[in-house]
């Protein structure tokens, strides 16, 4: 199945306009004739040793690059001058002529100037690098030792106001691009073109968001709150919820704290150059002394020991005194870094001393992203302006109260222009003001409106309409062993028809079983508009359809086309008639919901409800239950993105605690049984710095009730018989293979992000990334609920396969089920393939076999990420 990581969903919300321009352009890359490409080395003229960190630029422009540890550089641009220069502290600058719109090699041999600062030692030659007796290493150790006292969190309290600006631009725009006939209705766009000071590329601003906030911090107990008083952004379509866009942008732009050991950008954990183990990961070089913010500072450069690792390269400016505090940092990435679609990352932060405290004076982050190297791309830029610092408790103690790290004022999105004019820390530039005007014009162009419709179809699976929206398209055709090819048609009423009520449903038909199935639901929002967040609604539904017991998929339909192809026997199904009523409410720190469900289950396909009554075999016609259910999640500071129907949780470092309860009442509305089910789930992302990140999930649950409960009402672990890798399922387990009434389940995935592959000289050129994973479940089934025991013949019996063997078994308390695997992802930047292996219960029937090995299988998945 298709999996877009959640931060990628975030990205898609804010760069849709850029995609529109790319599609209209009909091309993603530039031709070789359009570009000037210069590659080469820079050497010491006397020793012939490579020089790292040399600035190589086109004279009179900002277009350039720095050499790596091997003294290599590469510049590709459409905006060159006729001369290229190499400059480095302590050396005379060198100039050479360039042939425009051509590819060429230019090497430089720099001559020492003979002027070296007295305060520091310049270390510039790769061959001489050593951690021992290295002034750069000694200095960075002092910075690490002092960071707890130099960071602003050393204060008991701090407060400040923040004005954040985020801008999304389309870059590398050429005259040829502008003159394409597809843009004849968009000529007004070119009035807003600008030129980057970073690399000289021409860019078109497309999106802007501003926030005005107050930030408050308390050290003990540690609490940090950002209270957003105003949020303003360009708006492309009324159907896109502004809160969702804000959450999406926040995902791309986590706050960067150099003093943290790990810095998260684009869901990758970069090791900070100030982390204690950075000495083993980076090489540090003292370059020179300089003045930063009227303070003497030592200029230090650094670069990862392996250029493909997820790490920074850049410059640190460290106060030239006993405090050894960072007064300025410029962070970038190497050209060989193991990131997809990322041409460059640039972080600039400056700090100044106010009293006895260093505070941030400048905070900028720029992402340069492109699908094709050298082609059109996207700038995503953020800048923060901070003022009014204080280090006393806030005058209003409630500023530190509330759940969640970011708290928005109720009217944050409705502030008048006068509010913005009076409260911005600095005025917008003419170019920034123009972005709002440009988008207001763009949304009126018919071509753009058509593109919005196409984007909605692709991202939601629904065809928009004024009355009835058809979807989910991915579920229109599927296949299984019982129904054969299954065709389904459905949809839901549109927001234009009603903003308070929504009617949805589908009808389905199987060519093999020749049976109609259907579902209908009616939702009433308790808000003014069912599209707005936070959600609060009542929903009633009726379902007449088939299901696979033990199949539960998150965020997609169970009959999705890509999960239709299954291994082994998958012909045991239930025909279900279900009435349900649900109340749902989002909260700042999670959600909760209450519900009622009346379900009648009938055997379908090869499923049987075989039991014994009065000493004779009998078949139950159905199993009916009447349930009261409750579910809740507690996840303060977590981020969710609101999809078309469901909130999609963001996989971040915030723990998420989920609790669910179901209680059935015998005799109520035809219910046959009474029981209670309780489950608790804890989910956590664990960053592991340079070695990647782990996703973990722990669940435990128990079923309470009488002994005669049918095994179908107990706990059936979520299984997967498709060839698609399902992170939340046991991928080598069969449907209904195991039953338990008490269990503990644990799953673990570790993404190494190329940490191992990048060490292999040839393999690392493929930019492959590796993953390890394992799932285990401990469980037990009380003997009086075990149908396989002779004394329990009156219980619902386990089903049998076509060979007459039972394929359902109780989990044994002393024998947990375990599966594990290894995978490779980022194959052509698109695919993930996993080799999965079940460690035990290999004697069960219908066990997969690969290459003669029982319990071994291959799974695939579409996985796109940076």
mmCIF file of N, CA and C in Angstrom, residues 456-530:
data_model
loop_
_atom_site.group_PDB
_atom_site.id
_atom_site.type_symbol
_atom_site.label_atom_id
_atom_site.label_comp_id
_atom_site.label_asym_id
_atom_site.label_seq_id
_atom_site.Cartn_x
_atom_site.Cartn_y
_atom_site.Cartn_z
ATOM 1 N N UNK A 456 -7.240 17.654 -5.114
ATOM 2 C CA UNK A 456 -8.148 17.054 -4.136
ATOM 3 C C UNK A 456 -8.422 15.590 -4.465
ATOM 4 N N UNK A 457 -8.609 15.305 -5.741
ATOM 5 C CA UNK A 457 -8.866 13.926 -6.141
ATOM 6 C C UNK A 457 -7.682 13.040 -5.785
ATOM 7 N N UNK A 458 -6.479 13.528 -6.085
ATOM 8 C CA UNK A 458 -5.271 12.736 -5.850
ATOM 9 C C UNK A 458 -5.002 12.537 -4.371
ATOM 10 N N UNK A 459 -5.165 13.574 -3.571
ATOM 11 C CA UNK A 459 -4.787 13.497 -2.160
ATOM 12 C C UNK A 459 -5.868 12.916 -1.265
ATOM 13 N N UNK A 460 -7.142 13.021 -1.665
ATOM 14 C CA UNK A 460 -8.218 12.531 -0.801
ATOM 15 C C UNK A 460 -8.898 11.289 -1.336
ATOM 16 N N UNK A 461 -8.791 11.046 -2.645
ATOM 17 C CA UNK A 461 -9.492 9.911 -3.227
ATOM 18 C C UNK A 461 -10.957 10.179 -3.496
ATOM 19 N N UNK A 462 -11.380 11.453 -3.405
ATOM 20 C CA UNK A 462 -12.770 11.818 -3.651
ATOM 21 C C UNK A 462 -12.846 12.834 -4.778
ATOM 22 N N UNK A 463 -13.893 12.707 -5.617
ATOM 23 C CA UNK A 463 -14.142 13.661 -6.691
ATOM 24 C C UNK A 463 -15.060 14.750 -6.148
ATOM 25 N N UNK A 464 -14.559 15.985 -6.029
ATOM 26 C CA UNK A 464 -15.359 17.043 -5.407
ATOM 27 C C UNK A 464 -16.564 17.431 -6.256
ATOM 28 N N UNK A 465 -17.617 17.856 -5.576
ATOM 29 C CA UNK A 465 -18.845 18.251 -6.241
ATOM 30 C C UNK A 465 -19.611 19.187 -5.313
ATOM 31 N N UNK A 466 -20.605 19.890 -5.864
ATOM 32 C CA UNK A 466 -21.423 20.799 -5.067
ATOM 33 C C UNK A 466 -22.449 20.059 -4.219
ATOM 34 N N UNK A 467 -22.780 18.823 -4.625
ATOM 35 C CA UNK A 467 -23.831 18.089 -3.919
ATOM 36 C C UNK A 467 -23.301 16.783 -3.327
ATOM 37 N N UNK A 468 -22.719 15.918 -4.169
ATOM 38 C CA UNK A 468 -22.297 14.588 -3.733
ATOM 39 C C UNK A 468 -20.900 14.313 -4.263
ATOM 40 N N UNK A 469 -19.965 13.993 -3.358
ATOM 41 C CA UNK A 469 -18.579 13.741 -3.732
ATOM 42 C C UNK A 469 -18.334 12.242 -3.771
ATOM 43 N N UNK A 470 -17.874 11.752 -4.907
ATOM 44 C CA UNK A 470 -17.703 10.317 -5.150
ATOM 45 C C UNK A 470 -16.349 9.860 -4.617
ATOM 46 N N UNK A 471 -16.314 8.733 -3.904
ATOM 47 C CA UNK A 471 -15.071 8.176 -3.374
ATOM 48 C C UNK A 471 -15.384 7.058 -2.371
ATOM 49 N N UNK A 472 -14.425 6.455 -1.781
ATOM 50 C CA UNK A 472 -13.008 6.561 -1.922
ATOM 51 C C UNK A 472 -12.569 5.750 -3.149
ATOM 52 N N UNK A 473 -11.880 6.406 -4.105
ATOM 53 C CA UNK A 473 -11.572 5.770 -5.369
ATOM 54 C C UNK A 473 -10.700 4.533 -5.206
ATOM 55 N N UNK A 474 -9.803 4.532 -4.192
ATOM 56 C CA UNK A 474 -8.903 3.392 -3.992
ATOM 57 C C UNK A 474 -9.642 2.127 -3.585
ATOM 58 N N UNK A 475 -10.897 2.260 -3.121
ATOM 59 C CA UNK A 475 -11.659 1.099 -2.678
ATOM 60 C C UNK A 475 -12.679 0.644 -3.711
ATOM 61 N N UNK A 476 -12.690 1.256 -4.885
ATOM 62 C CA UNK A 476 -13.707 0.922 -5.874
ATOM 63 C C UNK A 476 -13.525 -0.475 -6.458
ATOM 64 N N UNK A 477 -12.302 -0.954 -6.501
ATOM 65 C CA UNK A 477 -12.041 -2.297 -7.023
ATOM 66 C C UNK A 477 -11.099 -3.006 -6.066
ATOM 67 N N UNK A 478 -11.468 -4.203 -5.624
ATOM 68 C CA UNK A 478 -10.594 -5.007 -4.776
ATOM 69 C C UNK A 478 -10.898 -6.472 -5.043
ATOM 70 N N UNK A 479 -10.159 -7.340 -4.341
ATOM 71 C CA UNK A 479 -10.315 -8.764 -4.592
ATOM 72 C C UNK A 479 -10.059 -9.537 -3.319
ATOM 73 N N UNK A 480 -10.857 -10.610 -3.106
ATOM 74 C CA UNK A 480 -10.563 -11.559 -2.034
ATOM 75 C C UNK A 480 -11.098 -12.924 -2.453
ATOM 76 N N UNK A 481 -10.718 -13.963 -1.686
ATOM 77 C CA UNK A 481 -11.026 -15.338 -2.085
ATOM 78 C C UNK A 481 -12.509 -15.670 -2.026
ATOM 79 N N UNK A 482 -13.269 -14.943 -1.233
ATOM 80 C CA UNK A 482 -14.687 -15.253 -1.058
ATOM 81 C C UNK A 482 -15.551 -14.482 -2.051
ATOM 82 N N UNK A 483 -15.347 -13.197 -2.166
ATOM 83 C CA UNK A 483 -16.161 -12.374 -3.057
ATOM 84 C C UNK A 483 -15.653 -12.359 -4.483
ATOM 85 N N UNK A 484 -14.392 -12.765 -4.684
ATOM 86 C CA UNK A 484 -13.786 -12.587 -5.995
ATOM 87 C C UNK A 484 -13.510 -11.108 -6.220
ATOM 88 N N UNK A 485 -13.665 -10.661 -7.448
ATOM 89 C CA UNK A 485 -13.515 -9.228 -7.709
ATOM 90 C C UNK A 485 -14.705 -8.478 -7.142
ATOM 91 N N UNK A 486 -14.370 -7.505 -6.331
ATOM 92 C CA UNK A 486 -15.400 -6.747 -5.624
ATOM 93 C C UNK A 486 -15.406 -5.319 -6.168
ATOM 94 N N UNK A 487 -16.587 -4.874 -6.560
ATOM 95 C CA UNK A 487 -16.735 -3.521 -7.095
ATOM 96 C C UNK A 487 -17.608 -2.713 -6.129
ATOM 97 N N UNK A 488 -17.139 -1.525 -5.864
ATOM 98 C CA UNK A 488 -17.798 -0.707 -4.854
ATOM 99 C C UNK A 488 -17.937 0.720 -5.377
ATOM 100 N N UNK A 489 -19.077 1.317 -5.075
ATOM 101 C CA UNK A 489 -19.316 2.713 -5.452
ATOM 102 C C UNK A 489 -19.906 3.430 -4.251
ATOM 103 N N UNK A 490 -19.352 4.612 -3.960
ATOM 104 C CA UNK A 490 -19.862 5.347 -2.813
ATOM 105 C C UNK A 490 -19.449 6.798 -2.834
ATOM 106 N N UNK A 491 -19.704 7.451 -1.730
ATOM 107 C CA UNK A 491 -19.353 8.861 -1.614
ATOM 108 C C UNK A 491 -20.057 9.492 -0.435
ATOM 109 N N UNK A 492 -20.076 10.814 -0.437
ATOM 110 C CA UNK A 492 -20.678 11.542 0.669
ATOM 111 C C UNK A 492 -21.155 12.909 0.200
ATOM 112 N N UNK A 493 -22.107 13.450 0.931
ATOM 113 C CA UNK A 493 -22.617 14.767 0.569
ATOM 114 C C UNK A 493 -21.550 15.824 0.815
ATOM 115 N N UNK A 494 -21.607 16.895 0.066
ATOM 116 C CA UNK A 494 -20.564 17.917 0.104
ATOM 117 C C UNK A 494 -20.834 18.957 1.191
ATOM 118 N N UNK A 495 -19.798 19.719 1.460
ATOM 119 C CA UNK A 495 -19.908 20.810 2.416
ATOM 120 C C UNK A 495 -20.843 21.896 1.894
ATOM 121 N N UNK A 496 -20.889 22.080 0.577
ATOM 122 C CA UNK A 496 -21.771 23.092 0.002
ATOM 123 C C UNK A 496 -23.236 22.759 0.241
ATOM 124 N N UNK A 497 -23.550 21.473 0.306
ATOM 125 C CA UNK A 497 -24.933 21.070 0.531
ATOM 126 C C UNK A 497 -25.349 21.338 1.978
ATOM 127 N N UNK A 498 -24.451 21.016 2.928
ATOM 128 C CA UNK A 498 -24.736 21.280 4.333
ATOM 129 C C UNK A 498 -23.426 21.326 5.105
ATOM 130 N N UNK A 499 -23.285 22.313 5.958
ATOM 131 C CA UNK A 499 -22.085 22.409 6.795
ATOM 132 C C UNK A 499 -22.316 21.810 8.181
ATOM 133 N N UNK A 500 -23.548 21.348 8.454
ATOM 134 C CA UNK A 500 -23.864 20.745 9.751
ATOM 135 C C UNK A 500 -24.089 19.242 9.646
ATOM 136 N N UNK A 501 -24.619 18.791 8.516
ATOM 137 C CA UNK A 501 -24.943 17.382 8.323
ATOM 138 C C UNK A 501 -24.111 16.820 7.182
ATOM 139 N N UNK A 502 -23.749 15.548 7.302
ATOM 140 C CA UNK A 502 -23.093 14.862 6.197
ATOM 141 C C UNK A 502 -23.601 13.430 6.123
ATOM 142 N N UNK A 503 -24.059 13.067 4.922
ATOM 143 C CA UNK A 503 -24.538 11.717 4.661
ATOM 144 C C UNK A 503 -23.513 11.008 3.784
ATOM 145 N N UNK A 504 -23.131 9.798 4.153
ATOM 146 C CA UNK A 504 -22.151 9.049 3.378
ATOM 147 C C UNK A 504 -22.580 7.598 3.282
ATOM 148 N N UNK A 505 -22.036 6.898 2.306
ATOM 149 C CA UNK A 505 -22.365 5.495 2.148
ATOM 150 C C UNK A 505 -21.747 4.893 0.909
ATOM 151 N N UNK A 506 -21.934 3.593 0.749
ATOM 152 C CA UNK A 506 -21.446 2.893 -0.448
ATOM 153 C C UNK A 506 -22.281 1.651 -0.677
ATOM 154 N N UNK A 507 -22.199 1.143 -1.876
ATOM 155 C CA UNK A 507 -22.745 -0.152 -2.231
ATOM 156 C C UNK A 507 -21.663 -0.971 -2.900
ATOM 157 N N UNK A 508 -21.640 -2.296 -2.637
ATOM 158 C CA UNK A 508 -20.586 -3.148 -3.183
ATOM 159 C C UNK A 508 -21.197 -4.451 -3.675
ATOM 160 N N UNK A 509 -20.521 -5.067 -4.654
ATOM 161 C CA UNK A 509 -21.009 -6.326 -5.227
ATOM 162 C C UNK A 509 -19.811 -7.189 -5.584
ATOM 163 N N UNK A 510 -19.868 -8.492 -5.186
ATOM 164 C CA UNK A 510 -18.814 -9.446 -5.516
ATOM 165 C C UNK A 510 -19.215 -10.321 -6.674
ATOM 166 N N UNK A 511 -18.326 -10.484 -7.646
ATOM 167 C CA UNK A 511 -18.639 -11.288 -8.825
ATOM 168 C C UNK A 511 -18.710 -12.775 -8.507
ATOM 169 N N UNK A 512 -17.985 -13.225 -7.457
ATOM 170 C CA UNK A 512 -17.985 -14.649 -7.131
ATOM 171 C C UNK A 512 -19.165 -15.013 -6.237
ATOM 172 N N UNK A 513 -19.409 -14.250 -5.173
ATOM 173 C CA UNK A 513 -20.497 -14.606 -4.262
ATOM 174 C C UNK A 513 -21.836 -14.031 -4.683
ATOM 175 N N UNK A 514 -21.794 -13.062 -5.628
ATOM 176 C CA UNK A 514 -23.016 -12.467 -6.169
ATOM 177 C C UNK A 514 -23.935 -11.925 -5.055
ATOM 178 N N UNK A 515 -23.327 -11.221 -4.112
ATOM 179 C CA UNK A 515 -24.066 -10.630 -3.005
ATOM 180 C C UNK A 515 -23.834 -9.120 -2.976
ATOM 181 N N UNK A 516 -24.901 -8.390 -2.648
ATOM 182 C CA UNK A 516 -24.783 -6.944 -2.458
ATOM 183 C C UNK A 516 -24.448 -6.655 -0.994
ATOM 184 N N UNK A 517 -23.565 -5.665 -0.813
ATOM 185 C CA UNK A 517 -23.235 -5.162 0.519
ATOM 186 C C UNK A 517 -23.373 -3.651 0.490
ATOM 187 N N UNK A 518 -23.552 -3.070 1.654
ATOM 188 C CA UNK A 518 -23.735 -1.619 1.652
ATOM 189 C C UNK A 518 -23.484 -1.060 3.045
ATOM 190 N N UNK A 519 -23.339 0.246 3.092
ATOM 191 C CA UNK A 519 -23.168 0.953 4.358
ATOM 192 C C UNK A 519 -23.713 2.361 4.188
ATOM 193 N N UNK A 520 -24.298 2.883 5.254
ATOM 194 C CA UNK A 520 -24.767 4.265 5.274
ATOM 195 C C UNK A 520 -24.489 4.890 6.622
ATOM 196 N N UNK A 521 -24.172 6.198 6.619
ATOM 197 C CA UNK A 521 -23.869 6.894 7.871
ATOM 198 C C UNK A 521 -24.324 8.337 7.778
ATOM 199 N N UNK A 522 -24.736 8.882 8.903
ATOM 200 C CA UNK A 522 -25.156 10.273 8.983
ATOM 201 C C UNK A 522 -24.412 10.920 10.147
ATOM 202 N N UNK A 523 -23.755 12.045 9.870
ATOM 203 C CA UNK A 523 -22.968 12.743 10.883
ATOM 204 C C UNK A 523 -23.541 14.140 11.098
ATOM 205 N N UNK A 524 -23.633 14.522 12.365
ATOM 206 C CA UNK A 524 -24.072 15.870 12.725
ATOM 207 C C UNK A 524 -22.997 16.506 13.585
ATOM 208 N N UNK A 525 -22.463 17.634 13.131
ATOM 209 C CA UNK A 525 -21.419 18.301 13.896
ATOM 210 C C UNK A 525 -22.021 19.199 14.964
ATOM 211 N N UNK A 526 -21.375 19.230 16.109
ATOM 212 C CA UNK A 526 -21.772 20.123 17.187
ATOM 213 C C UNK A 526 -21.059 21.464 17.077
ATOM 214 N N UNK A 527 -20.170 21.593 16.073
ATOM 215 C CA UNK A 527 -19.554 22.877 15.757
ATOM 216 C C UNK A 527 -20.426 23.606 14.749
ATOM 217 N N UNK A 528 -20.008 24.787 14.373
ATOM 218 C CA UNK A 528 -20.721 25.519 13.336
ATOM 219 C C UNK A 528 -20.520 24.892 11.966
ATOM 220 N N UNK A 529 -19.425 24.142 11.806
ATOM 221 C CA UNK A 529 -19.041 23.629 10.489
ATOM 222 C C UNK A 529 -18.330 22.304 10.706
ATOM 223 N N UNK A 530 -18.758 21.201 10.023
ATOM 224 C CA UNK A 530 -18.146 19.908 10.259
ATOM 225 C C UNK A 530 -16.723 19.817 9.708
#
